[in-house]
Every structure is written in structure tokens, then in C-alpha cells.
Amino acid sequence: MSVDDKVDADIVEYLKPENARSFFLYAGAGSGKTRSLVLALQTATKSRGHDLRLRGQQVAVITFTNAAADEISNRLDFDPLITVSTIHSFAWNLVNEFQEDIRDWMKLELAASIATLESSSSKTGTKKEAERVYRLERERERAATIDDIRRFTYNPAGENREREALNHSQVIKLTAHLLESKPTLARILVTRHPILFIDESQDTNKTLLEAFMHVAMDWEGQFVLGLFGDTMQRIYNEGKTNIEACIPASWATPSKVMNHRSPKRIVELSNRIRADVDDHSQQSRADNGTGTVRLFIAATGSATDTVETAAAEMMANITGDNDWAVPAAGDVQTGKNPAVKRLILEHSMAAQRFGFAELFAALRLLPGNNTSVLDGSVPELQVFLNQVEPIIRAHLRGDKFTIARIVREQSPLVTKERLEQASSEPGALRKILSQCQAAVNQLTDLWNGDKVPTLRQVAEVLKATELFPLTTSIKTALVTAQVEDGAEVSTAVIESWQSCLSSSFSQVERYGRYFAGKTPFETHQGVKGLEFPRVMVVISDQEARGFMFSYEKLLGAKELTAADISNADEGKDSSLSRTRRLMYVTVSRASKSLAIVAYTSAPQSVRTFAIENEWFSDEEIITL
């Protein structure tokens, strides 16, 4: 019997109608949180299935990502009594019928946005001022025509740039507002879903989480809100700072203590990292062995390729696991999972190591919300990633069948309507096929003689041949005009895309591979919930160039500021606490062995800190 079996049994009790009780489950790294969630759901549908069907109700689960939602749905065999969705999808499904309330809320939001833009002017002639004026004109135009919108829309998977569409943050703010101000919406939530689970609750938008908690307190005994998470794994600033301290006294607070993922030495390190924050401590499984950890210290400015290759080769010798010695580029071409997962602090560090730094730097200059840049879903790049890149790969291996299939399925040159029209005209079909072949030849010729074209050269071929459609932003950047097809594009957007177009097409390929998870690199933030046998955590404040995190302070290489000390005393979030949480998340990903490579301005200070705080023994620290 596992030490955590009682926790799962207790949660089952909280879900029974006669014992209905909201709860927060502390579940640290590798504790089997998803297993507990799935077990609770399965038990709930068995015991309450008849009543749920009779009343047309479902148990609801909110997850942090689509991948997590898919995993839970699969484990539940897509049980129709359970709905699993991301927070944005769930929120919109809850509020989308309140169209007039949405309109009233949007008017207030637009008025506030316009007031802010009007009062924040910059120096005339600057990019910042041009962008402010552009945004102000757009907001004023939207405010003036908002009553003409028949129905507001939202797409959780899209950019939502249409005039009638809400963006991602607006949907969250709107839902929180309506839950707090409209008792009818709270009643609808409880009636539809008498049980609501929120996975990764520590990273759920705090305003919306507080609204759900408010509903749970108002409907105590009739509605169960189950929060699953771990405050040490909060990696996003919009999450609730200290969720455990805010749990109502009437709620249950079960806790899981077993770590099923990592061997003893890695669990010990994880416990030491969080020891100064709370009293949660995990146990490792006896059958997971001891495991290996090493801290490699290198001076700031060291050659990263040399340092990280040396660290990996040493880990291979220390552990006797030759997979540590696989080069960083290994397995990328074959699509296999990389032998060693290298965790970097920011995407820019992966861009530098994997060869798409210029493209990424240009994309980061795009004004507005950079979410799509940071998750690889930039709409303007999709034609290059999803159509052009597969065609070129097929061309280089002589696969004409795949090229024909992509063109047939996705090119506007061979639409169903065009082919039907051509069938009644002699020679028209042959003309279309010749046009397609000529367009493909013009595109693939850019790679003749082992050449690699720029993104601009590829875009110019697509525009000239109409083989695949380009977005307005790309077409406008190509002709360096302000207006294309009647759609306005700001000066800042044009200049950013012109910089992107000067990048080599190989950088677009590498950018796509990185965000598809087909490289050895991943960010510290992006691996929460995942696990890998061999993990290399790369720490380099200088490369990250940010102010949100400071490994130098965490590891004793830099003195804490007065503000750092004050924030710690007052329990406020700071760069120090954020960095400690990231360190905990990254270290706890490893299921066999772990290497931390720290680039620092004070190597001896880092060594001293690691030993004095019992993170590492002297024998586990190697200076490179």
C-alpha cells in the first residue's frame, strides 16, 4: 500500500453529494497528480453517473494546455460525463451567450484603453509614438462601431484579430467579472458542473481563480471545487502568489508526499531547494535507485558549446550512460527524442544554440502580444513551415509524390472550383498542371547548388506564382507599402517583418523544429509536467538578459538588494523567489541523472553556496 493511497480515498469522499467539500491537493513534482485526478473523476462518474445523466450535468476539468487536456481525456476513454478543456475554452463556453453583458464590458475596457493611450504619448517621430497612434486609432474606431457588432466571437486556438473577436486575456477578465457580478452565471456554472477540477491551479489566472473560489464558498455543499497543484511549481506571474494560505478553513487540504519519478539524490536536491520556502518534503521510491547529480561551474563568457559538450561527456563517464555523450544535434533529423534534454532560461538561448537567433530577434520586435512568437504559432510563418518546408524536404530526397500531394491539397492553384471549371474547357486542366509545376520548379530552384535562400526570396516566389497564399503583413513588407489589399499595417510591423525576411530560410526551419519539440532544447518554463531521463539545466543570467529571474542571486554570486530582503520579509514575489521555483521545476524533471551547468561571474561563491546550503557535496561540483 502506497503512503498516498489514503489521499486518493479522501478525495473520493469529498465528491459524494452528502459529503461535498472543496479542497486543495498539494501534489509536488512526480507525485502522480494526474493519476489522482483521473482516479477521482472515474470514481465520481461511477457513483454519481445516474444523477449526472438525469440532470444533463458533467464533471468539468480545467487544464493548463491542450496537450494536458488530451492526455486526461485519453485516460478517461473520452467519458461523455466529463468535459476537459483549457481555461480559455472553458471560460468562453461559460460566458459566450451573455452577448449584451459582453458588449457593456467591452465598452468599459475600450474606454479605459483609450484613456491610457491618450495619456501616454512619446516623442514625435519615434516608433513607439507611431505605434501608440496606430493603436489609439484602432481602439477609437472599434469603440465607435461596437454597437454594430451583432455577435462577439473568440477562438482559443487563434489570434482573434477580427473586430468582433475578444483576445485571450479579455476572455479571462470578462469571465471573472461576470462570475463576480452576475449571480445567474454562477448558478449556470454550478448547475452545469457540480464538480469542477482545476489542474495546475497555482498558475491559473488569479482573478479568475478567486472568482471560482468565491462561487465555491457561496455554493458550499452543492458545488465542489477541486484545486490540484504545488506553489513551488508556479512559473507564471498571473498565478496566485500563495494559494495554500488563501484556502478557506472549511476546505480540505490533502497532501501527497511520494515522488514516483526521480531517484533519491535528485529528490534530496529538490527538497533542499524548497526547504527555505515551505515544509513540504518528498520521499523517493526505494526501487528508483540513488541517481546522479553534478553541478558544473563555468565563468561568464565561456564558450557555451565547449562547456556544455564537456559537461555532457563527463556525465557519460560518471554515470556509465553513453547516451549523455550524444551531441546536441543528435537525433534531430530522425525525429527521435533527444538523448539529453537541455533546459535553457529563455527561447533566445535556444535560438543562439540552435541557429535561428537573427529570425527570433526580429520576431521579438513585433509590436503587441508576443504569445504566438513565444509558442511558434506566428500566423505569418505557417505557410513556410507547413507548406514550403515539407515541399523542400521532399524535393531534396526526390519525392515527387509528396510534392504533388501537398500542392493538390493546399495550393489555391488547384482548388476544387478551379478544377471543375477547367474540366469543361479544352486544354485548361493541362494549363493548370503546367502552372503548378512551373511554380514548384521556381520554388525548388532556390535551393539549387546547395544554396539556401532568404525568407524574402521564398516569399517573393510565392507571391509571384500564387503557389501558396501569404498574409497581408508579409505582402506589405515585400512591397514596403503601408497598405495592402485595403488592410492597414503599422510601420513597426512592416519594419519587423522586413528584418525577418532577411533571415536565411534555414532559420525558419530551425525555429519550427524547436517549437515542435524536435530539438534537445526547451525552456525552464516549458517543461513543467514533463520528465526526461537525462536533464542538463543551463543557467546563464547574462544570456537571458532579463530582470525577472536571477540565478546569480539565488546561488550566492550576487548580493541581495534591500528590495530583495524586504520582499522576502513581507512574503512578496521577487526575482529571487521566481528563480527558486524555476530551479525546483527544472531539477525535478530528471528521472535518472541531472547536470546543472552554471555560468557565473563568481565561481567560488557559487561553489561555497552550494556546499554550505547542502545542495551539493564538494565531490559533486566540477569547475570547467
Short mmCIF file of C-alpha atoms in Angstrom, two decimals, residues 553 559-569 572 574-576:
data_model
loop_
_atom_site.label_atom_id
_atom_site.label_comp_id
_atom_site.label_asym_id
_atom_site.label_seq_id
_atom_site.Cartn_x
_atom_site.Cartn_y
_atom_site.Cartn_z
CA LYS A 553 21.45 35.97 -6.57
CA GLU A 559 24.42 40.22 -3.02
CA LEU A 560 20.69 40.60 -2.38
CA THR A 561 19.36 44.14 -2.67
CA ALA A 562 17.39 45.91 0.04
CA ALA A 563 14.28 45.35 -2.10
CA ASP A 564 15.01 41.59 -2.27
CA ILE A 565 15.30 41.37 1.50
CA SER A 566 12.18 43.49 2.04
CA ASN A 567 10.14 41.39 -0.42
CA ALA A 568 11.24 38.18 1.29
CA ASP A 569 10.33 39.55 4.74
CA LYS A 572 6.13 39.23 -1.77
CA SER A 574 10.53 38.68 -6.37
CA SER A 575 13.21 37.68 -8.87
CA LEU A 576 14.72 35.52 -6.12
#
